[in-house]
Protein backbone atom coordinates (compact mmCIF):
# COMPACT_ATOMS: atom_id res chain seq x y z
CA UNK A 1 0.00 0.00 0.00
CA UNK A 2 1.40 3.37 -1.05
CA UNK A 3 1.75 6.00 1.58
CA UNK A 4 1.70 9.74 1.04
CA UNK A 5 5.47 9.91 1.58
CA UNK A 6 6.18 7.33 -1.11
CA UNK A 7 3.88 9.10 -3.58
CA UNK A 8 5.68 12.39 -2.95
CA UNK A 9 9.07 10.68 -3.42
CA UNK A 10 8.01 9.14 -6.77
CA UNK A 11 6.73 12.49 -8.04
CA UNK A 12 9.89 14.30 -6.93
CA UNK A 13 12.16 11.74 -8.63
CA UNK A 14 10.15 11.89 -11.84
CA UNK A 15 10.68 15.66 -11.97
CA UNK A 16 14.35 15.76 -10.92
CA UNK A 17 15.85 12.92 -13.00
CA UNK A 18 14.88 14.25 -16.44
CA UNK A 19 16.17 17.69 -15.47
CA UNK A 20 19.53 16.21 -14.45
CA UNK A 21 19.77 14.19 -17.64
CA UNK A 22 19.06 17.32 -19.69
CA UNK A 23 21.70 19.30 -17.80
CA UNK A 24 24.29 16.56 -18.42
CA UNK A 25 23.47 16.39 -22.12
CA UNK A 26 26.28 18.33 -23.87
CA UNK A 27 23.91 19.45 -26.60
CA UNK A 28 21.76 21.31 -24.07
CA UNK A 29 24.73 23.40 -22.93
CA UNK A 30 26.06 24.14 -26.39
CA UNK A 31 27.18 27.76 -26.85
CA UNK A 32 25.56 30.06 -29.41
CA UNK A 33 26.87 29.92 -32.97
CA UNK A 34 28.93 32.49 -34.77
CA UNK A 35 27.62 36.04 -34.54
CA UNK A 36 28.87 39.41 -35.71
CA UNK A 37 29.73 42.73 -34.10
CA UNK A 38 30.07 46.23 -35.54
CA UNK A 39 32.48 48.59 -33.82
CA UNK A 40 33.44 52.24 -34.13
CA UNK A 41 36.30 53.69 -32.10
CA UNK A 42 38.25 56.87 -31.53
CA UNK A 43 42.02 56.47 -31.07
CA UNK A 44 45.17 58.24 -29.99
CA UNK A 45 48.39 57.09 -31.71
CA UNK A 46 52.05 57.57 -30.78
CA UNK A 47 54.98 56.56 -32.98
CA UNK A 48 52.91 55.66 -36.02
CA UNK A 49 53.55 59.07 -37.61
CA UNK A 50 56.35 61.60 -36.99
CA UNK A 51 54.12 63.25 -34.36
CA UNK A 52 51.23 62.02 -32.20
CA UNK A 53 47.87 61.75 -33.91
CA UNK A 54 44.18 61.10 -33.39
CA UNK A 55 42.14 58.66 -35.41
CA UNK A 56 38.88 56.85 -35.98
CA UNK A 57 38.17 53.28 -36.99
CA UNK A 58 35.30 51.08 -38.05
CA UNK A 59 35.45 47.32 -37.69
CA UNK A 60 33.52 44.13 -38.28
CA UNK A 61 34.09 41.14 -36.01
CA UNK A 62 33.09 37.50 -36.11
CA UNK A 63 32.68 36.05 -32.60
CA UNK A 64 32.42 32.43 -31.58
CA UNK A 65 32.98 30.70 -28.24
CA UNK A 66 35.72 32.76 -26.54
CA UNK A 67 37.47 33.94 -29.73
CA UNK A 68 36.93 36.61 -32.37
CA UNK A 69 38.34 37.73 -35.72
CA UNK A 70 38.37 41.48 -36.47
CA UNK A 71 38.70 43.35 -39.78
CA UNK A 72 39.24 47.07 -39.32
CA UNK A 73 39.71 50.26 -41.35
CA UNK A 74 41.60 53.12 -39.68
CA UNK A 75 42.33 56.79 -40.44
CA UNK A 76 44.73 59.03 -38.49
CA UNK A 77 45.53 62.74 -38.52
CA UNK A 78 48.61 64.31 -36.93
CA UNK A 79 47.92 66.58 -33.95
CA UNK A 80 50.74 68.95 -34.88
CA UNK A 81 53.21 69.90 -37.59
CA UNK A 82 56.25 67.86 -38.51
CA UNK A 83 59.59 68.93 -37.08
CA UNK A 84 62.89 69.28 -38.90
CA UNK A 85 63.55 70.23 -42.50
CA UNK A 86 59.96 69.75 -43.59
CA UNK A 87 58.50 71.85 -40.81
CA UNK A 88 55.03 73.11 -41.59
CA UNK A 89 53.84 69.96 -43.33
CA UNK A 90 51.01 67.95 -41.80
CA UNK A 91 50.77 64.18 -41.85
CA UNK A 92 47.89 61.72 -42.11
CA UNK A 93 47.72 57.94 -42.35
CA UNK A 94 45.28 55.28 -43.47
CA UNK A 95 45.55 51.64 -42.49
CA UNK A 96 43.82 48.32 -42.50
CA UNK A 97 44.17 45.96 -39.56
CA UNK A 98 43.20 42.40 -38.74
CA UNK A 99 43.29 40.85 -35.29
CA UNK A 100 42.63 37.50 -33.67
CA UNK A 101 41.39 37.81 -30.09
CA UNK A 102 40.81 35.63 -27.06
CA UNK A 103 38.05 36.68 -24.65
CA UNK A 104 37.69 35.80 -20.99
CA UNK A 105 34.60 37.35 -19.45
CA UNK A 106 35.01 41.13 -19.94
CA UNK A 107 38.74 41.06 -20.75
CA UNK A 108 40.31 40.36 -24.16
CA UNK A 109 43.81 39.92 -25.60
CA UNK A 110 44.56 40.08 -29.34
CA UNK A 111 47.31 39.65 -31.91
CA UNK A 112 47.15 42.57 -34.38
CA UNK A 113 48.61 42.92 -37.88
CA UNK A 114 48.38 46.36 -39.53
CA UNK A 115 49.36 47.70 -42.95
CA UNK A 116 48.90 51.24 -44.25
CA UNK A 117 50.45 54.34 -45.80
CA UNK A 118 51.38 57.81 -44.64
CA UNK A 119 50.75 60.94 -46.71
CA UNK A 120 52.21 64.39 -46.19
CA UNK A 121 50.30 67.48 -47.29
CA UNK A 122 51.95 69.70 -49.89
CA UNK A 123 53.18 73.15 -48.87
CA UNK A 124 54.00 75.74 -51.56
CA UNK A 125 55.90 73.99 -54.33
CA UNK A 126 57.13 71.05 -52.25
CA UNK A 127 56.11 67.60 -53.44
CA UNK A 128 56.99 64.13 -52.18
CA UNK A 129 59.72 62.46 -54.20
CA UNK A 130 58.83 59.38 -56.17
CA UNK A 131 61.59 57.43 -54.46
CA UNK A 132 60.00 57.87 -51.04
CA UNK A 133 58.14 54.93 -49.52
CA UNK A 134 54.91 55.82 -47.68
CA UNK A 135 54.07 52.26 -46.58
CA UNK A 136 54.24 50.88 -43.06
CA UNK A 137 53.62 47.42 -41.63
CA UNK A 138 53.29 46.76 -37.91
CA UNK A 139 52.64 43.75 -35.74
CA UNK A 140 51.69 43.77 -32.09
CA UNK A 141 49.27 42.99 -29.28
CA UNK A 142 46.05 44.57 -28.02
CA UNK A 143 44.64 44.26 -24.54
CA UNK A 144 41.41 45.72 -23.23
CA UNK A 145 38.06 45.31 -21.54
CA UNK A 146 34.38 45.48 -22.50
CA UNK A 147 31.53 46.94 -20.46
CA UNK A 148 27.93 46.14 -21.36
CA UNK A 149 25.76 49.24 -20.96
CA UNK A 150 22.59 47.75 -22.46
CA UNK A 151 21.37 44.60 -24.13
CA UNK A 152 22.63 45.69 -27.55
CA UNK A 153 25.49 48.07 -26.69
CA UNK A 154 28.98 47.62 -25.28
CA UNK A 155 31.75 50.07 -24.52
CA UNK A 156 35.28 48.78 -25.09
CA UNK A 157 38.61 50.33 -24.21
CA UNK A 158 41.95 49.03 -25.45
CA UNK A 159 45.69 49.63 -25.69
CA UNK A 160 47.87 48.36 -28.53
CA UNK A 161 51.66 48.06 -28.65
CA UNK A 162 53.20 47.60 -32.12
CA UNK A 163 56.62 46.80 -33.52
CA UNK A 164 57.26 48.27 -36.98
CA UNK A 165 58.26 45.69 -39.59
CA UNK A 166 58.39 48.30 -42.37
CA UNK A 167 58.72 52.04 -41.67
CA UNK A 168 58.07 54.86 -44.15
CA UNK A 169 60.71 57.34 -45.27
CA UNK A 170 59.10 60.74 -45.75
CA UNK A 171 60.61 63.03 -48.38
CA UNK A 172 59.71 66.43 -49.80
CA UNK A 173 61.69 67.92 -52.64
CA UNK A 174 65.34 67.82 -51.51
CA UNK A 175 64.39 67.57 -47.84
CA UNK A 176 63.94 64.27 -46.03
CA UNK A 177 62.76 63.17 -42.65
CA UNK A 178 63.98 59.84 -41.37
CA UNK A 179 61.83 56.76 -40.74
CA UNK A 180 59.14 56.87 -38.08
CA UNK A 181 59.59 55.18 -34.70
CA UNK A 182 60.19 51.43 -34.56
CA UNK A 183 57.68 51.14 -31.69
CA UNK A 184 54.13 52.51 -31.76
CA UNK A 185 51.27 52.65 -29.27
CA UNK A 186 47.56 53.11 -29.96
CA UNK A 187 44.94 53.72 -27.25
CA UNK A 188 41.24 53.77 -28.02
CA UNK A 189 37.68 53.61 -26.81
CA UNK A 190 34.67 52.57 -28.85
CA UNK A 191 31.11 51.30 -29.06
CA UNK A 192 30.20 47.78 -30.16
CA UNK A 193 26.84 46.56 -31.50
CA UNK A 194 25.88 42.91 -32.11
CA UNK A 195 24.90 41.91 -35.65
CA UNK A 196 22.80 38.90 -36.59
CA UNK A 197 24.34 36.77 -39.35
CA UNK A 198 21.11 34.88 -40.10
PDB file of N, CA, C and O in Angstrom, residues 108-169:
ATOM      1  N   UNK A 108      39.879  41.002 -22.918  1.00  0.00           N
ATOM      2  CA  UNK A 108      40.308  40.358 -24.156  1.00  0.00           C
ATOM      3  C   UNK A 108      41.771  40.674 -24.439  1.00  0.00           C
ATOM      4  O   UNK A 108      42.306  41.702 -24.015  1.00  0.00           O
ATOM      5  N   UNK A 109      42.423  39.778 -25.188  1.00  0.00           N
ATOM      6  CA  UNK A 109      43.805  39.923 -25.602  1.00  0.00           C
ATOM      7  C   UNK A 109      43.898  39.499 -27.058  1.00  0.00           C
ATOM      8  O   UNK A 109      43.377  38.445 -27.426  1.00  0.00           O
ATOM      9  N   UNK A 110      44.553  40.309 -27.903  1.00  0.00           N
ATOM     10  CA  UNK A 110      44.560  40.078 -29.344  1.00  0.00           C
ATOM     11  C   UNK A 110      45.970  40.154 -29.922  1.00  0.00           C
ATOM     12  O   UNK A 110      46.831  40.866 -29.398  1.00  0.00           O
ATOM     13  N   UNK A 111      46.157  39.443 -31.032  1.00  0.00           N
ATOM     14  CA  UNK A 111      47.306  39.650 -31.906  1.00  0.00           C
ATOM     15  C   UNK A 111      46.827  40.524 -33.059  1.00  0.00           C
ATOM     16  O   UNK A 111      45.796  40.238 -33.668  1.00  0.00           O
ATOM     17  N   UNK A 112      47.574  41.590 -33.384  1.00  0.00           N
ATOM     18  CA  UNK A 112      47.146  42.568 -34.382  1.00  0.00           C
ATOM     19  C   UNK A 112      48.206  42.683 -35.476  1.00  0.00           C
ATOM     20  O   UNK A 112      49.402  42.790 -35.186  1.00  0.00           O
ATOM     21  N   UNK A 113      47.749  42.668 -36.732  1.00  0.00           N
ATOM     22  CA  UNK A 113      48.610  42.919 -37.884  1.00  0.00           C
ATOM     23  C   UNK A 113      48.024  44.110 -38.634  1.00  0.00           C
ATOM     24  O   UNK A 113      46.823  44.131 -38.925  1.00  0.00           O
ATOM     25  N   UNK A 114      48.861  45.107 -38.945  1.00  0.00           N
ATOM     26  CA  UNK A 114      48.377  46.359 -39.528  1.00  0.00           C
ATOM     27  C   UNK A 114      49.255  46.754 -40.712  1.00  0.00           C
ATOM     28  O   UNK A 114      50.483  46.643 -40.656  1.00  0.00           O
ATOM     29  N   UNK A 115      48.633  47.206 -41.785  1.00  0.00           N
ATOM     30  CA  UNK A 115      49.363  47.701 -42.952  1.00  0.00           C
ATOM     31  C   UNK A 115      48.687  48.978 -43.435  1.00  0.00           C
ATOM     32  O   UNK A 115      47.451  49.081 -43.427  1.00  0.00           O
ATOM     33  N   UNK A 116      49.484  49.978 -43.827  1.00  0.00           N
ATOM     34  CA  UNK A 116      48.902  51.238 -44.252  1.00  0.00           C
ATOM     35  C   UNK A 116      49.935  52.123 -44.912  1.00  0.00           C
ATOM     36  O   UNK A 116      51.067  51.714 -45.191  1.00  0.00           O
ATOM     37  N   UNK A 117      49.549  53.375 -45.157  1.00  0.00           N
ATOM     38  CA  UNK A 117      50.446  54.337 -45.795  1.00  0.00           C
ATOM     39  C   UNK A 117      50.276  55.695 -45.135  1.00  0.00           C
ATOM     40  O   UNK A 117      49.219  56.027 -44.610  1.00  0.00           O
ATOM     41  N   UNK A 118      51.358  56.470 -45.193  1.00  0.00           N
ATOM     42  CA  UNK A 118      51.381  57.814 -44.636  1.00  0.00           C
ATOM     43  C   UNK A 118      51.467  58.813 -45.781  1.00  0.00           C
ATOM     44  O   UNK A 118      52.225  58.619 -46.737  1.00  0.00           O
ATOM     45  N   UNK A 119      50.688  59.871 -45.707  1.00  0.00           N
ATOM     46  CA  UNK A 119      50.745  60.938 -46.709  1.00  0.00           C
ATOM     47  C   UNK A 119      51.064  62.257 -46.020  1.00  0.00           C
ATOM     48  O   UNK A 119      50.636  62.494 -44.885  1.00  0.00           O
ATOM     49  N   UNK A 120      51.813  63.090 -46.713  1.00  0.00           N
ATOM     50  CA  UNK A 120      52.215  64.395 -46.191  1.00  0.00           C
ATOM     51  C   UNK A 120      51.618  65.461 -47.089  1.00  0.00           C
ATOM     52  O   UNK A 120      51.759  65.405 -48.306  1.00  0.00           O
ATOM     53  N   UNK A 121      50.933  66.428 -46.501  1.00  0.00           N
ATOM     54  CA  UNK A 121      50.295  67.478 -47.290  1.00  0.00           C
ATOM     55  C   UNK A 121      51.343  68.369 -47.952  1.00  0.00           C
ATOM     56  O   UNK A 121      52.422  68.591 -47.405  1.00  0.00           O
ATOM     57  N   UNK A 122      51.014  68.858 -49.140  1.00  0.00           N
ATOM     58  CA  UNK A 122      51.952  69.698 -49.889  1.00  0.00           C
ATOM     59  C   UNK A 122      51.906  71.128 -49.374  1.00  0.00           C
ATOM     60  O   UNK A 122      50.849  71.666 -49.079  1.00  0.00           O
ATOM     61  N   UNK A 123      53.067  71.743 -49.263  1.00  0.00           N
ATOM     62  CA  UNK A 123      53.184  73.148 -48.870  1.00  0.00           C
ATOM     63  C   UNK A 123      53.958  73.883 -49.960  1.00  0.00           C
ATOM     64  O   UNK A 123      55.044  73.459 -50.352  1.00  0.00           O
ATOM     65  N   UNK A 124      53.396  74.968 -50.467  1.00  0.00           N
ATOM     66  CA  UNK A 124      54.004  75.738 -51.560  1.00  0.00           C
ATOM     67  C   UNK A 124      54.304  74.811 -52.737  1.00  0.00           C
ATOM     68  O   UNK A 124      53.430  74.144 -53.245  1.00  0.00           O
ATOM     69  N   UNK A 125      55.564  74.794 -53.165  1.00  0.00           N
ATOM     70  CA  UNK A 125      55.901  73.988 -54.335  1.00  0.00           C
ATOM     71  C   UNK A 125      56.570  72.674 -53.959  1.00  0.00           C
ATOM     72  O   UNK A 125      57.150  72.002 -54.802  1.00  0.00           O
ATOM     73  N   UNK A 126      56.504  72.294 -52.667  1.00  0.00           N
ATOM     74  CA  UNK A 126      57.135  71.055 -52.247  1.00  0.00           C
ATOM     75  C   UNK A 126      56.233  69.874 -52.579  1.00  0.00           C
ATOM     76  O   UNK A 126      55.024  69.918 -52.379  1.00  0.00           O
ATOM     77  N   UNK A 127      56.844  68.819 -53.094  1.00  0.00           N
ATOM     78  CA  UNK A 127      56.110  67.603 -53.436  1.00  0.00           C
ATOM     79  C   UNK A 127      56.916  66.392 -52.981  1.00  0.00           C
ATOM     80  O   UNK A 127      58.150  66.425 -53.014  1.00  0.00           O
ATOM     81  N   UNK A 128      56.255  65.332 -52.563  1.00  0.00           N
ATOM     82  CA  UNK A 128      56.994  64.127 -52.180  1.00  0.00           C
ATOM     83  C   UNK A 128      57.749  63.567 -53.383  1.00  0.00           C
ATOM     84  O   UNK A 128      57.260  63.591 -54.510  1.00  0.00           O
ATOM     85  N   UNK A 129      58.953  63.074 -53.132  1.00  0.00           N
ATOM     86  CA  UNK A 129      59.722  62.457 -54.199  1.00  0.00           C
ATOM     87  C   UNK A 129      59.165  61.085 -54.522  1.00  0.00           C
ATOM     88  O   UNK A 129      58.605  60.403 -53.664  1.00  0.00           O
ATOM     89  N   UNK A 130      59.333  60.672 -55.758  1.00  0.00           N
ATOM     90  CA  UNK A 130      58.829  59.377 -56.172  1.00  0.00           C
ATOM     91  C   UNK A 130      59.560  58.233 -55.489  1.00  0.00           C
ATOM     92  O   UNK A 130      59.027  57.152 -55.323  1.00  0.00           O
ATOM     93  N   UNK A 131      60.808  58.484 -55.085  1.00  0.00           N
ATOM     94  CA  UNK A 131      61.595  57.426 -54.462  1.00  0.00           C
ATOM     95  C   UNK A 131      61.209  57.178 -53.014  1.00  0.00           C
ATOM     96  O   UNK A 131      61.662  56.222 -52.406  1.00  0.00           O
ATOM     97  N   UNK A 132      60.386  58.057 -52.433  1.00  0.00           N
ATOM     98  CA  UNK A 132      59.999  57.870 -51.039  1.00  0.00           C
ATOM     99  C   UNK A 132      59.002  56.731 -50.914  1.00  0.00           C
ATOM    100  O   UNK A 132      58.219  56.449 -51.811  1.00  0.00           O
ATOM    101  N   UNK A 133      59.035  56.059 -49.763  1.00  0.00           N
ATOM    102  CA  UNK A 133      58.135  54.927 -49.516  1.00  0.00           C
ATOM    103  C   UNK A 133      57.160  55.302 -48.408  1.00  0.00           C
ATOM    104  O   UNK A 133      57.574  55.519 -47.264  1.00  0.00           O
ATOM    105  N   UNK A 134      55.875  55.412 -48.704  1.00  0.00           N
ATOM    106  CA  UNK A 134      54.907  55.823 -47.678  1.00  0.00           C
ATOM    107  C   UNK A 134      54.356  54.657 -46.864  1.00  0.00           C
ATOM    108  O   UNK A 134      53.589  54.864 -45.935  1.00  0.00           O
ATOM    109  N   UNK A 135      54.703  53.425 -47.184  1.00  0.00           N
ATOM    110  CA  UNK A 135      54.067  52.258 -46.582  1.00  0.00           C
ATOM    111  C   UNK A 135      54.660  51.893 -45.225  1.00  0.00           C
ATOM    112  O   UNK A 135      55.860  52.044 -45.006  1.00  0.00           O
ATOM    113  N   UNK A 136      53.786  51.416 -44.342  1.00  0.00           N
ATOM    114  CA  UNK A 136      54.243  50.884 -43.058  1.00  0.00           C
ATOM    115  C   UNK A 136      53.502  49.580 -42.766  1.00  0.00           C
ATOM    116  O   UNK A 136      52.359  49.382 -43.174  1.00  0.00           O
ATOM    117  N   UNK A 137      54.186  48.694 -42.078  1.00  0.00           N
ATOM    118  CA  UNK A 137      53.620  47.416 -41.628  1.00  0.00           C
ATOM    119  C   UNK A 137      54.001  47.243 -40.174  1.00  0.00           C
ATOM    120  O   UNK A 137      55.177  47.383 -39.810  1.00  0.00           O
ATOM    121  N   UNK A 138      53.025  46.963 -39.333  1.00  0.00           N
ATOM    122  CA  UNK A 138      53.293  46.757 -37.913  1.00  0.00           C
ATOM    123  C   UNK A 138      52.633  45.470 -37.433  1.00  0.00           C
ATOM    124  O   UNK A 138      51.657  44.995 -38.022  1.00  0.00           O
ATOM    125  N   UNK A 139      53.182  44.941 -36.369  1.00  0.00           N
ATOM    126  CA  UNK A 139      52.638  43.746 -35.736  1.00  0.00           C
ATOM    127  C   UNK A 139      52.717  43.934 -34.232  1.00  0.00           C
ATOM    128  O   UNK A 139      53.718  44.450 -33.725  1.00  0.00           O
ATOM    129  N   UNK A 140      51.669  43.548 -33.529  1.00  0.00           N
ATOM    130  CA  UNK A 140      51.685  43.775 -32.090  1.00  0.00           C
ATOM    131  C   UNK A 140      50.543  43.099 -31.361  1.00  0.00           C
ATOM    132  O   UNK A 140      49.913  42.173 -31.875  1.00  0.00           O
ATOM    133  N   UNK A 141      50.286  43.583 -30.161  1.00  0.00           N
ATOM    134  CA  UNK A 141      49.267  42.995 -29.284  1.00  0.00           C
ATOM    135  C   UNK A 141      48.321  44.074 -28.789  1.00  0.00           C
ATOM    136  O   UNK A 141      48.709  45.239 -28.640  1.00  0.00           O
ATOM    137  N   UNK A 142      47.071  43.672 -28.566  1.00  0.00           N
ATOM    138  CA  UNK A 142      46.053  44.569 -28.018  1.00  0.00           C
ATOM    139  C   UNK A 142      45.446  43.919 -26.778  1.00  0.00           C
ATOM    140  O   UNK A 142      45.109  42.745 -26.777  1.00  0.00           O
ATOM    141  N   UNK A 143      45.311  44.713 -25.750  1.00  0.00           N
ATOM    142  CA  UNK A 143      44.635  44.263 -24.536  1.00  0.00           C
ATOM    143  C   UNK A 143      43.568  45.263 -24.157  1.00  0.00           C
ATOM    144  O   UNK A 143      43.720  46.468 -24.396  1.00  0.00           O
ATOM    145  N   UNK A 144      42.474  44.790 -23.592  1.00  0.00           N
ATOM    146  CA  UNK A 144      41.414  45.717 -23.225  1.00  0.00           C
ATOM    147  C   UNK A 144      40.296  45.051 -22.466  1.00  0.00           C
ATOM    148  O   UNK A 144      40.395  43.889 -22.055  1.00  0.00           O
ATOM    149  N   UNK A 145      39.221  45.799 -22.284  1.00  0.00           N
ATOM    150  CA  UNK A 145      38.063  45.312 -21.544  1.00  0.00           C
ATOM    151  C   UNK A 145      36.791  45.844 -22.177  1.00  0.00           C
ATOM    152  O   UNK A 145      36.805  46.875 -22.862  1.00  0.00           O
ATOM    153  N   UNK A 146      35.697  45.114 -21.976  1.00  0.00           N
ATOM    154  CA  UNK A 146      34.382  45.483 -22.499  1.00  0.00           C
ATOM    155  C   UNK A 146      33.413  45.671 -21.342  1.00  0.00           C
ATOM    156  O   UNK A 146      33.440  44.918 -20.366  1.00  0.00           O
ATOM    157  N   UNK A 147      32.559  46.674 -21.462  1.00  0.00           N
ATOM    158  CA  UNK A 147      31.531  46.940 -20.464  1.00  0.00           C
ATOM    159  C   UNK A 147      30.179  46.994 -21.163  1.00  0.00           C
ATOM    160  O   UNK A 147      29.983  47.800 -22.080  1.00  0.00           O
ATOM    161  N   UNK A 148      29.265  46.156 -20.767  1.00  0.00           N
ATOM    162  CA  UNK A 148      27.931  46.142 -21.361  1.00  0.00           C
ATOM    163  C   UNK A 148      27.082  47.210 -20.689  1.00  0.00           C
ATOM    164  O   UNK A 148      26.864  47.194 -19.485  1.00  0.00           O
ATOM    165  N   UNK A 149      26.584  48.161 -21.495  1.00  0.00           N
ATOM    166  CA  UNK A 149      25.762  49.235 -20.956  1.00  0.00           C
ATOM    167  C   UNK A 149      24.279  49.001 -21.228  1.00  0.00           C
ATOM    168  O   UNK A 149      23.425  49.616 -20.595  1.00  0.00           O
ATOM    169  N   UNK A 150      23.976  48.144 -22.188  1.00  0.00           N
ATOM    170  CA  UNK A 150      22.595  47.752 -22.457  1.00  0.00           C
ATOM    171  C   UNK A 150      22.617  46.402 -23.160  1.00  0.00           C
ATOM    172  O   UNK A 150      23.682  45.839 -23.420  1.00  0.00           O
ATOM    173  N   UNK A 151      21.454  45.912 -23.500  1.00  0.00           N
ATOM    174  CA  UNK A 151      21.371  44.600 -24.132  1.00  0.00           C
ATOM    175  C   UNK A 151      22.083  44.566 -25.481  1.00  0.00           C
ATOM    176  O   UNK A 151      22.653  43.547 -25.861  1.00  0.00           O
ATOM    177  N   UNK A 152      22.067  45.672 -26.200  1.00  0.00           N
ATOM    178  CA  UNK A 152      22.635  45.695 -27.545  1.00  0.00           C
ATOM    179  C   UNK A 152      23.793  46.678 -27.693  1.00  0.00           C
ATOM    180  O   UNK A 152      24.138  47.067 -28.812  1.00  0.00           O
ATOM    181  N   UNK A 153      24.416  47.082 -26.596  1.00  0.00           N
ATOM    182  CA  UNK A 153      25.493  48.072 -26.691  1.00  0.00           C
ATOM    183  C   UNK A 153      26.581  47.782 -25.663  1.00  0.00           C
ATOM    184  O   UNK A 153      26.291  47.551 -24.489  1.00  0.00           O
ATOM    185  N   UNK A 154      27.829  47.788 -26.144  1.00  0.00           N
ATOM    186  CA  UNK A 154      28.978  47.615 -25.277  1.00  0.00           C
ATOM    187  C   UNK A 154      29.964  48.754 -25.499  1.00  0.00           C
ATOM    188  O   UNK A 154      30.086  49.276 -26.610  1.00  0.00           O
ATOM    189  N   UNK A 155      30.648  49.130 -24.434  1.00  0.00           N
ATOM    190  CA  UNK A 155      31.752  50.074 -24.516  1.00  0.00           C
ATOM    191  C   UNK A 155      33.030  49.283 -24.316  1.00  0.00           C
ATOM    192  O   UNK A 155      33.127  48.472 -23.394  1.00  0.00           O
ATOM    193  N   UNK A 156      34.015  49.493 -25.221  1.00  0.00           N
ATOM    194  CA  UNK A 156      35.279  48.784 -25.088  1.00  0.00           C
ATOM    195  C   UNK A 156      36.443  49.763 -25.125  1.00  0.00           C
ATOM    196  O   UNK A 156      36.461  50.711 -25.906  1.00  0.00           O
ATOM    197  N   UNK A 157      37.387  49.548 -24.235  1.00  0.00           N
ATOM    198  CA  UNK A 157      38.607  50.329 -24.212  1.00  0.00           C
ATOM    199  C   UNK A 157      39.786  49.403 -24.447  1.00  0.00           C
ATOM    200  O   UNK A 157      39.767  48.239 -24.028  1.00  0.00           O
ATOM    201  N   UNK A 158      40.829  49.903 -25.121  1.00  0.00           N
ATOM    202  CA  UNK A 158      41.949  49.028 -25.445  1.00  0.00           C
ATOM    203  C   UNK A 158      43.245  49.813 -25.565  1.00  0.00           C
ATOM    204  O   UNK A 158      43.250  51.037 -25.724  1.00  0.00           O
ATOM    205  N   UNK A 159      44.353  49.088 -25.492  1.00  0.00           N
ATOM    206  CA  UNK A 159      45.686  49.632 -25.689  1.00  0.00           C
ATOM    207  C   UNK A 159      46.465  48.661 -26.560  1.00  0.00           C
ATOM    208  O   UNK A 159      46.492  47.458 -26.281  1.00  0.00           O
ATOM    209  N   UNK A 160      47.073  49.176 -27.619  1.00  0.00           N
ATOM    210  CA  UNK A 160      47.874  48.356 -28.527  1.00  0.00           C
ATOM    211  C   UNK A 160      49.333  48.791 -28.477  1.00  0.00           C
ATOM    212  O   UNK A 160      49.629  49.981 -28.412  1.00  0.00           O
ATOM    213  N   UNK A 161      50.231  47.814 -28.534  1.00  0.00           N
ATOM    214  CA  UNK A 161      51.656  48.060 -28.652  1.00  0.00           C
ATOM    215  C   UNK A 161      52.137  47.366 -29.919  1.00  0.00           C
ATOM    216  O   UNK A 161      51.915  46.162 -30.092  1.00  0.00           O
ATOM    217  N   UNK A 162      52.790  48.121 -30.812  1.00  0.00           N
ATOM    218  CA  UNK A 162      53.195  47.600 -32.116  1.00  0.00           C
ATOM    219  C   UNK A 162      54.700  47.704 -32.306  1.00  0.00           C
ATOM    220  O   UNK A 162      55.337  48.649 -31.814  1.00  0.00           O
ATOM    221  N   UNK A 163      55.243  46.765 -33.054  1.00  0.00           N
ATOM    222  CA  UNK A 163      56.618  46.804 -33.519  1.00  0.00           C
ATOM    223  C   UNK A 163      56.577  46.968 -35.031  1.00  0.00           C
ATOM    224  O   UNK A 163      55.896  46.205 -35.727  1.00  0.00           O
ATOM    225  N   UNK A 164      57.293  47.972 -35.549  1.00  0.00           N
ATOM    226  CA  UNK A 164      57.263  48.267 -36.982  1.00  0.00           C
ATOM    227  C   UNK A 164      58.136  47.275 -37.745  1.00  0.00           C
ATOM    228  O   UNK A 164      59.330  47.137 -37.460  1.00  0.00           O
ATOM    229  N   UNK A 165      57.518  46.580 -38.701  1.00  0.00           N
ATOM    230  CA  UNK A 165      58.259  45.687 -39.593  1.00  0.00           C
ATOM    231  C   UNK A 165      58.797  46.475 -40.777  1.00  0.00           C
ATOM    232  O   UNK A 165      59.917  46.267 -41.233  1.00  0.00           O
ATOM    233  N   UNK A 166      57.995  47.407 -41.276  1.00  0.00           N
ATOM    234  CA  UNK A 166      58.387  48.303 -42.365  1.00  0.00           C
ATOM    235  C   UNK A 166      58.002  49.714 -41.968  1.00  0.00           C
ATOM    236  O   UNK A 166      56.862  49.964 -41.578  1.00  0.00           O
ATOM    237  N   UNK A 167      58.975  50.648 -42.046  1.00  0.00           N
ATOM    238  CA  UNK A 167      58.724  52.036 -41.667  1.00  0.00           C
ATOM    239  C   UNK A 167      58.840  52.938 -42.883  1.00  0.00           C
ATOM    240  O   UNK A 167      59.714  52.729 -43.731  1.00  0.00           O
ATOM    241  N   UNK A 168      57.997  53.966 -42.983  1.00  0.00           N
ATOM    242  CA  UNK A 168      58.065  54.857 -44.154  1.00  0.00           C
ATOM    243  C   UNK A 168      59.208  55.861 -44.039  1.00  0.00           C
ATOM    244  O   UNK A 168      59.586  56.273 -42.940  1.00  0.00           O
ATOM    245  N   UNK A 169      59.735  56.259 -45.175  1.00  0.00           N
ATOM    246  CA  UNK A 169      60.706  57.337 -45.266  1.00  0.00           C
ATOM    247  C   UNK A 169      60.008  58.505 -45.955  1.00  0.00           C
ATOM    248  O   UNK A 169      59.612  58.402 -47.111  1.00  0.00           O
TER     249      UNK A 169
END
